[in-house]
JSON list of C-alpha atoms in Angstrom, two decimals:
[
{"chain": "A", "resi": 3, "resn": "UNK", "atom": "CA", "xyz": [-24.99, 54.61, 246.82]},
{"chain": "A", "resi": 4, "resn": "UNK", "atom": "CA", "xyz": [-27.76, 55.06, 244.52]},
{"chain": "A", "resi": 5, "resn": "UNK", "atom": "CA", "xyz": [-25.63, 56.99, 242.46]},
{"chain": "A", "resi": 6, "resn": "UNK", "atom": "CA", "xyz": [-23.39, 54.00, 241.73]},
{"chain": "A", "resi": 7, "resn": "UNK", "atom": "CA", "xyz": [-25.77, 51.26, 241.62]},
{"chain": "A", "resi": 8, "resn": "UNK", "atom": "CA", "xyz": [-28.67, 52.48, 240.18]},
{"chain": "A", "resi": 9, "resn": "UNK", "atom": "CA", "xyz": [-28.03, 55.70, 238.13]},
{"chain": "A", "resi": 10, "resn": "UNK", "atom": "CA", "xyz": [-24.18, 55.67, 236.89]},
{"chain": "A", "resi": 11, "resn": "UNK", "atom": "CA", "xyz": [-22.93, 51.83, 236.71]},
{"chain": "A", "resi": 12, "resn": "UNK", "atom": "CA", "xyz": [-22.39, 49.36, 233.76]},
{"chain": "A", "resi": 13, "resn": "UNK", "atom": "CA", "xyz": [-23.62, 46.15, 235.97]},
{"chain": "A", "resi": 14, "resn": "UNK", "atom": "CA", "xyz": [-26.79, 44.46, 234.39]},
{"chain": "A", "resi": 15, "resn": "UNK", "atom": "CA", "xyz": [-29.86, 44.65, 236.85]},
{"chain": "A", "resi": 16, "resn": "UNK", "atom": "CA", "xyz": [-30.34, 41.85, 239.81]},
{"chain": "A", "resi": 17, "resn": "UNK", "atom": "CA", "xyz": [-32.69, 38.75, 239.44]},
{"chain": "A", "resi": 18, "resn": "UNK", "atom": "CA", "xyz": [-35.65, 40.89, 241.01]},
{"chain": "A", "resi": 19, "resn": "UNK", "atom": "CA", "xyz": [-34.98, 44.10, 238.66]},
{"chain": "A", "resi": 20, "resn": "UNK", "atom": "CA", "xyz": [-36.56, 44.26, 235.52]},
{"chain": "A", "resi": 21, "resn": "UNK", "atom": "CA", "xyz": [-33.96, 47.28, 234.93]},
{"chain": "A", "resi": 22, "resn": "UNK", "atom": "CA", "xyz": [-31.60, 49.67, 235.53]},
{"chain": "A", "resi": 23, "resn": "UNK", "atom": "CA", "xyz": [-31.78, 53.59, 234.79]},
{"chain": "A", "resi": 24, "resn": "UNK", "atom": "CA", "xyz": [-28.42, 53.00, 234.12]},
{"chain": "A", "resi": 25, "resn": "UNK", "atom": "CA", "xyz": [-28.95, 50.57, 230.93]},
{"chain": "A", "resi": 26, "resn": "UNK", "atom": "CA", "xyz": [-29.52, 53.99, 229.47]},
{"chain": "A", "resi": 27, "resn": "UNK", "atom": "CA", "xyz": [-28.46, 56.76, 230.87]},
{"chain": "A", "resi": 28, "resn": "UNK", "atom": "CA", "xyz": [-24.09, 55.80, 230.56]},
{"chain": "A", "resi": 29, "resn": "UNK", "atom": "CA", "xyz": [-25.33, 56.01, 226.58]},
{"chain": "A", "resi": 30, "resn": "UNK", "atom": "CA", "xyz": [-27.35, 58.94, 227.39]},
{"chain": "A", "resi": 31, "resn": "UNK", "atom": "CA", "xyz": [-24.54, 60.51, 229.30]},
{"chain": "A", "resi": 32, "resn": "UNK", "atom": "CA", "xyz": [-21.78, 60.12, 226.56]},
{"chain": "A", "resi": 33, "resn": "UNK", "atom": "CA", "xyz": [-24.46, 61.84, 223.76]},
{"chain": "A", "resi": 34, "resn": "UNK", "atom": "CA", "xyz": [-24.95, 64.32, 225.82]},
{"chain": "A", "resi": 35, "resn": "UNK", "atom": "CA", "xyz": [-21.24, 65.30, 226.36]},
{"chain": "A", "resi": 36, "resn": "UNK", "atom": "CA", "xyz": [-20.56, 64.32, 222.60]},
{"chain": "A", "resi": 37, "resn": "UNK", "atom": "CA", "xyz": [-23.51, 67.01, 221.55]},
{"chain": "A", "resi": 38, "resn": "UNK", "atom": "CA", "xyz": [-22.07, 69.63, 223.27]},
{"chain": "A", "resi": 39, "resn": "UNK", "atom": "CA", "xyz": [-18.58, 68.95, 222.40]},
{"chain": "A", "resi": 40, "resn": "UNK", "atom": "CA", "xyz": [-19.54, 69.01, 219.06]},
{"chain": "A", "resi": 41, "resn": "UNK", "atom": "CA", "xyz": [-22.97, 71.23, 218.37]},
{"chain": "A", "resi": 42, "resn": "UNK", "atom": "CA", "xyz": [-22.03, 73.52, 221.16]},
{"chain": "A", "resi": 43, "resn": "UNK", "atom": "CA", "xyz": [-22.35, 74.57, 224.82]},
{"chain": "A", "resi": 44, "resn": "UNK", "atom": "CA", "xyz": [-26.06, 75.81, 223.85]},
{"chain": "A", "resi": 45, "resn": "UNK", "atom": "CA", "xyz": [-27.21, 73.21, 222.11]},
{"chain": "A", "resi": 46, "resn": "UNK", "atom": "CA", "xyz": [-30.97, 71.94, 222.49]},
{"chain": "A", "resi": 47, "resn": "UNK", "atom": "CA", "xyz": [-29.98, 68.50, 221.08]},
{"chain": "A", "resi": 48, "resn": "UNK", "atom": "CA", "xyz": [-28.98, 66.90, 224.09]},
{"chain": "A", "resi": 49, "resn": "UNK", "atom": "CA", "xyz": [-31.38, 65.01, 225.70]},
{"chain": "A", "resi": 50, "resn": "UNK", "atom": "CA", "xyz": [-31.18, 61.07, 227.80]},
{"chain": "A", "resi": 51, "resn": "UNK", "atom": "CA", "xyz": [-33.77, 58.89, 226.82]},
{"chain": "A", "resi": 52, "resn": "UNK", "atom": "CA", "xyz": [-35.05, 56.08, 229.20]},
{"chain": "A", "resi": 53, "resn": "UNK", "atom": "CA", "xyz": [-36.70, 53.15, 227.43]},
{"chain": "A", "resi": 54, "resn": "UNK", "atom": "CA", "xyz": [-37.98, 52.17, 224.37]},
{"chain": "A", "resi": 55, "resn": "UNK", "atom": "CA", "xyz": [-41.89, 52.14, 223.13]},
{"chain": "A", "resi": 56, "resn": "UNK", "atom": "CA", "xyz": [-41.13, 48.79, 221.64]},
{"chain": "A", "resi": 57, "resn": "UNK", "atom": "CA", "xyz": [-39.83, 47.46, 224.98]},
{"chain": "A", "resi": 58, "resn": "UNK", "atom": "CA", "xyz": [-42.79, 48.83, 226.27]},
{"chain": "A", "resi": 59, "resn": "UNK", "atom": "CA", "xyz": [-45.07, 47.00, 224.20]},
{"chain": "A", "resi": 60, "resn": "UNK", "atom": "CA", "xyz": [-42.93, 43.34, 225.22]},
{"chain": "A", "resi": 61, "resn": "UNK", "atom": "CA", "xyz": [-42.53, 43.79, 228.86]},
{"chain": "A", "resi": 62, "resn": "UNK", "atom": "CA", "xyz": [-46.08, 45.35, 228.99]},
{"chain": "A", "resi": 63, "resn": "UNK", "atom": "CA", "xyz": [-47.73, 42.20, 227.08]},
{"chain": "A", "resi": 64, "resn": "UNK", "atom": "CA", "xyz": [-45.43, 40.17, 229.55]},
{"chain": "A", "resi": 65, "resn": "UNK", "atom": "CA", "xyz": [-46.57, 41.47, 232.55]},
{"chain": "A", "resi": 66, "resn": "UNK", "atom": "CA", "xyz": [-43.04, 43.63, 233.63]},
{"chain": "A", "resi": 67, "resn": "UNK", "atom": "CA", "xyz": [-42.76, 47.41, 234.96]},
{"chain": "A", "resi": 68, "resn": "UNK", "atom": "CA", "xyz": [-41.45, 49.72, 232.06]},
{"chain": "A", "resi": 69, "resn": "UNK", "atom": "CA", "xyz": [-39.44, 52.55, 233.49]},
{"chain": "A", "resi": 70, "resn": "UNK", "atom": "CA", "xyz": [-41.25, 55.79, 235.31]},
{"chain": "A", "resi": 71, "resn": "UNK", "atom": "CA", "xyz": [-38.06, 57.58, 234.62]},
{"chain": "A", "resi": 72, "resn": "UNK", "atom": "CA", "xyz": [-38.54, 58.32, 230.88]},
{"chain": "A", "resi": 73, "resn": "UNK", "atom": "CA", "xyz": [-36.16, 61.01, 230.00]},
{"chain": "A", "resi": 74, "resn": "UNK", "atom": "CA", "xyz": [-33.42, 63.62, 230.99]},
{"chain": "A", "resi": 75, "resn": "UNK", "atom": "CA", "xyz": [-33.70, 66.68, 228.56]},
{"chain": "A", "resi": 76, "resn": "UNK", "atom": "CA", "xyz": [-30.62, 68.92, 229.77]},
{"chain": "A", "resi": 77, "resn": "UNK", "atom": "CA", "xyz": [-29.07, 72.42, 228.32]},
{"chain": "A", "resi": 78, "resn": "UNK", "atom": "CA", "xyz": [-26.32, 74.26, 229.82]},
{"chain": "A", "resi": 79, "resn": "UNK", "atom": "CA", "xyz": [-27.88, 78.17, 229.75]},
{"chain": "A", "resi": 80, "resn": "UNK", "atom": "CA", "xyz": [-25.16, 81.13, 230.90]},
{"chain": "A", "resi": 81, "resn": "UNK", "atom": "CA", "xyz": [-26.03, 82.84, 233.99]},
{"chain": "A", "resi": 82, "resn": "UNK", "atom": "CA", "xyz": [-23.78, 85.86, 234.71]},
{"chain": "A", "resi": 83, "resn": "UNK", "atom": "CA", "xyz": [-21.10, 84.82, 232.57]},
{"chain": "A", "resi": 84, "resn": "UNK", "atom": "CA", "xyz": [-21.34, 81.83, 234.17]},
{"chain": "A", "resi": 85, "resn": "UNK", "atom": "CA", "xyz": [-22.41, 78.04, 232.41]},
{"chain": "A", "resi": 86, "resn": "UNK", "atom": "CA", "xyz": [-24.97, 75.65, 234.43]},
{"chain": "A", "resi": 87, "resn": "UNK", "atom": "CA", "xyz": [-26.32, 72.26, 232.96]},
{"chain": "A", "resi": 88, "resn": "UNK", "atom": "CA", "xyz": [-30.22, 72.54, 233.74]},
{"chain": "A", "resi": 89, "resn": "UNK", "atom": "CA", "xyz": [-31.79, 69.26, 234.07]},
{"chain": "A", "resi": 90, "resn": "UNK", "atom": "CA", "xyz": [-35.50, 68.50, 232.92]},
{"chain": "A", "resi": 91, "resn": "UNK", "atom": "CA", "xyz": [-36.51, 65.38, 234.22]},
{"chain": "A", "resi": 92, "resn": "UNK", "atom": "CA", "xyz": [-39.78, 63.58, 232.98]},
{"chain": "A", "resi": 93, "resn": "UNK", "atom": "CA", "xyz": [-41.23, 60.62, 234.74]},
{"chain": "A", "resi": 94, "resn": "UNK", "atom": "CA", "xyz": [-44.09, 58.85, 233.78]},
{"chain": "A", "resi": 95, "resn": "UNK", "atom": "CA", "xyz": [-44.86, 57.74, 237.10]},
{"chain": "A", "resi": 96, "resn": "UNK", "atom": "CA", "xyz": [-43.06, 58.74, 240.52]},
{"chain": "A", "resi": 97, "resn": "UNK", "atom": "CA", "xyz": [-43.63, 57.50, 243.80]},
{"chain": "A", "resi": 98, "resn": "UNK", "atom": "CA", "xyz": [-43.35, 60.85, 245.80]},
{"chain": "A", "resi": 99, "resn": "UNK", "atom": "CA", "xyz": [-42.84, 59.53, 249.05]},
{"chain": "A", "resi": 100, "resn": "UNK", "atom": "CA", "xyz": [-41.35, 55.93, 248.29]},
{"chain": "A", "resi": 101, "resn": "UNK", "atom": "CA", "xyz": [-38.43, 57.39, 245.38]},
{"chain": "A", "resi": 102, "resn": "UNK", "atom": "CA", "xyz": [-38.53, 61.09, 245.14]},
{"chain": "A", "resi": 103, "resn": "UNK", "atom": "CA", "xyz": [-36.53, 61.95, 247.52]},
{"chain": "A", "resi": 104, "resn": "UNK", "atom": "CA", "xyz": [-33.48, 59.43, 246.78]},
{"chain": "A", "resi": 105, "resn": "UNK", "atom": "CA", "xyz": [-34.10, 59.88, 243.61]},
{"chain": "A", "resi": 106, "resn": "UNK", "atom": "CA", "xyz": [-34.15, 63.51, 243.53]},
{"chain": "A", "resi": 107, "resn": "UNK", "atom": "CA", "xyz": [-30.33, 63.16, 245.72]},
{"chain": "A", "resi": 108, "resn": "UNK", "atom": "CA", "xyz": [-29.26, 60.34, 243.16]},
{"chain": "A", "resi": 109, "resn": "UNK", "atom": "CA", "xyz": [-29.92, 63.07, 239.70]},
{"chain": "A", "resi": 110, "resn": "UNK", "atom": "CA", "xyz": [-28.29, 65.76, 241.52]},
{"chain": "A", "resi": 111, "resn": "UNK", "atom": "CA", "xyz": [-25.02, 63.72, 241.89]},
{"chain": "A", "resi": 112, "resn": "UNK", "atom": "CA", "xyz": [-25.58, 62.36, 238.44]},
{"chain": "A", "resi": 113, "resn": "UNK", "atom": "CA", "xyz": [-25.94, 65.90, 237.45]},
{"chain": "A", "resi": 114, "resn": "UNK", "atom": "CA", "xyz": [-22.69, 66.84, 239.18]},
{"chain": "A", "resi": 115, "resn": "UNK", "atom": "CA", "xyz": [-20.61, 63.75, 237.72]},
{"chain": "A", "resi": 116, "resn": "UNK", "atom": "CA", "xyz": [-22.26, 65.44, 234.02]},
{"chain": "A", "resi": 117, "resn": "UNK", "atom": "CA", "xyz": [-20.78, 68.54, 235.08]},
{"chain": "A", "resi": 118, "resn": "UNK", "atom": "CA", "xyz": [-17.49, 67.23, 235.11]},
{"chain": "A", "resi": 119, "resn": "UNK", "atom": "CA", "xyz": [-17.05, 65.36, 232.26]},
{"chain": "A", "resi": 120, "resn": "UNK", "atom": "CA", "xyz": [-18.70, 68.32, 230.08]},
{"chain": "A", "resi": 121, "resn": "UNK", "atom": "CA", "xyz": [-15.74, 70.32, 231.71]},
{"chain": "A", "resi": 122, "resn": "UNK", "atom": "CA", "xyz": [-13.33, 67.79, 230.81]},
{"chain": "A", "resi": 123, "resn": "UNK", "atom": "CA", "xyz": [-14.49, 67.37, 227.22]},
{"chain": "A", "resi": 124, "resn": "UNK", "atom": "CA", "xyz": [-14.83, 71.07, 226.19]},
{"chain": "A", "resi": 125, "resn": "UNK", "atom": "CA", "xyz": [-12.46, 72.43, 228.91]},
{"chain": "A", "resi": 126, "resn": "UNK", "atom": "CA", "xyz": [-14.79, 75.02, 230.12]},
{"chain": "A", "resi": 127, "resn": "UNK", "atom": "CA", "xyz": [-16.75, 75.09, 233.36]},
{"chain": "A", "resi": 128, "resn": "UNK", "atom": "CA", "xyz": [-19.94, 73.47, 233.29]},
{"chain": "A", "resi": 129, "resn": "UNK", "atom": "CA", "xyz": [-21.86, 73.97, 236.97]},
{"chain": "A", "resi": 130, "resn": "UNK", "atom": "CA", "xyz": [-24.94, 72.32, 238.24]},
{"chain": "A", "resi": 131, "resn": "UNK", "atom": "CA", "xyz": [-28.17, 74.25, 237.47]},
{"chain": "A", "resi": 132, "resn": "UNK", "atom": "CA", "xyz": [-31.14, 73.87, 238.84]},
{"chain": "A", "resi": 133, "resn": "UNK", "atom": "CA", "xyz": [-33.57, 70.46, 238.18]},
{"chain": "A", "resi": 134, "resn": "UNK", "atom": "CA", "xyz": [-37.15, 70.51, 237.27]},
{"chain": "A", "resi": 135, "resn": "UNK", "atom": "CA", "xyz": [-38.90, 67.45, 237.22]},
{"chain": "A", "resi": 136, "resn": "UNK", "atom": "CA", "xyz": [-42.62, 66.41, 236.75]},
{"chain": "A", "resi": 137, "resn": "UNK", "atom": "CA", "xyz": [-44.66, 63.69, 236.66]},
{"chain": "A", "resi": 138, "resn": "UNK", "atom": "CA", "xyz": [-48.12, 62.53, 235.21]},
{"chain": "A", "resi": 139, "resn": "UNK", "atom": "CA", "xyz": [-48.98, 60.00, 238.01]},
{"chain": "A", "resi": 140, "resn": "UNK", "atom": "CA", "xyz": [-47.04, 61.35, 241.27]},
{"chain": "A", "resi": 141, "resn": "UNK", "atom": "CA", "xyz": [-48.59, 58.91, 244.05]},
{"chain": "A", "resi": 142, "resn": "UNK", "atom": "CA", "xyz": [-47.72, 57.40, 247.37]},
{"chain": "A", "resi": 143, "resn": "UNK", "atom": "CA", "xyz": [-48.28, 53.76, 247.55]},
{"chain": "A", "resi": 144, "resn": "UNK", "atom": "CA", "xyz": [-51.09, 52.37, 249.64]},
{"chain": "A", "resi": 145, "resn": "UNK", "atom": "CA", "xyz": [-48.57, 51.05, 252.18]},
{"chain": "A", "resi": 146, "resn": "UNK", "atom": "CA", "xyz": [-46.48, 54.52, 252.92]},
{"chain": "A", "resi": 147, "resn": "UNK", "atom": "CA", "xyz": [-50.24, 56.18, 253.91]},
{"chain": "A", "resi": 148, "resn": "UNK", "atom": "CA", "xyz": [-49.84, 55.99, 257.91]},
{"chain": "A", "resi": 149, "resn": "UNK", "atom": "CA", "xyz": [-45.64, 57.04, 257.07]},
{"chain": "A", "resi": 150, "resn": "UNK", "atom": "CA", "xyz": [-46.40, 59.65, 254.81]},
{"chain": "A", "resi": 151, "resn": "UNK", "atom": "CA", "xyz": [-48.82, 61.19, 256.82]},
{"chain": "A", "resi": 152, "resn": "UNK", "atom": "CA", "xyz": [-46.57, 61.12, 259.92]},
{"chain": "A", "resi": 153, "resn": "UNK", "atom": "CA", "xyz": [-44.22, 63.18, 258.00]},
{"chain": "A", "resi": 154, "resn": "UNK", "atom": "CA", "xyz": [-46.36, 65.66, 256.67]},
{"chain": "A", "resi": 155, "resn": "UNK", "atom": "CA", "xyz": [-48.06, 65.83, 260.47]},
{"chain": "A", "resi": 156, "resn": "UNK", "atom": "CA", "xyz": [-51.34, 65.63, 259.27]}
]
């Protein structure tokens, strides 16, 4: 589900959302594919930008959130004569306990839909990799404390 609302979708964000991942990662998706259709399975050029500094600046001034999720640098590397799209995942802030894990599920799948429309647009097998992702500011919100710490059984 978050796949479809949040991460891979073309509907503009609810009343309470200031936005969607998705406002840039369908563009991101179809450069991607278009750079390695055309520069080549092993390009470094191919790379899904989230956000703008000068929307930063407005919805900053005017008191909005600006994504955490700021980019999706990818390259397909062959493994054993094999091809797997690696994903590199930056986020300028990440709730670890609150988001990571659904959104951690929700790039995987995204990563998977990639997959197959690289396949489809060079006609060679593209498989998922593996993800890194990292963060600046990983924190758990004030009100997940007593949850979190259930989890972790401390």
């Amino acid at each position: 589900r978050y796949l479809l609302e949040y991460l891979y979708t073309n509907k503009l964000p609810a009343k309470n959302e200031h936005y969607l991942y998705a406002q840039w990662l369908m563009t991101g998706l179809a450069y991607t594919v278009t750079r390695y259709t055309e520069g080549g399975l092993y390009t470094q050029k191919a790379i899904m930008s989230v956000g703008q500094v000068t929307d930063d600046i407005w919805k900053c001034s005017a008191g909005e959130s600006i994504p955490c999720l700021r980019s999706i640098d990818t390259r397909i590397i062959n493994i054993d004569s094999k091809d797997y799209l690696h994903y590199y995942i930056h986020f300028r802030a990440w709730n670890w306990f609150g988001a990571m894990p659904l959104e951690m599920a929700g790039f995987q799948m995204l990563k998977e839909v990639h997959c197959t429309l690289i396949s489809e647009a060079t006609g060679k097998e593209i498989l998922p990799g593996p993800t890194v992702a990292f963060c600046k500011d990983a924190h758990v919100n004030d009100i997940e404390w007593d949850a979190a710490k259930a989890w972790l059984n401390l």
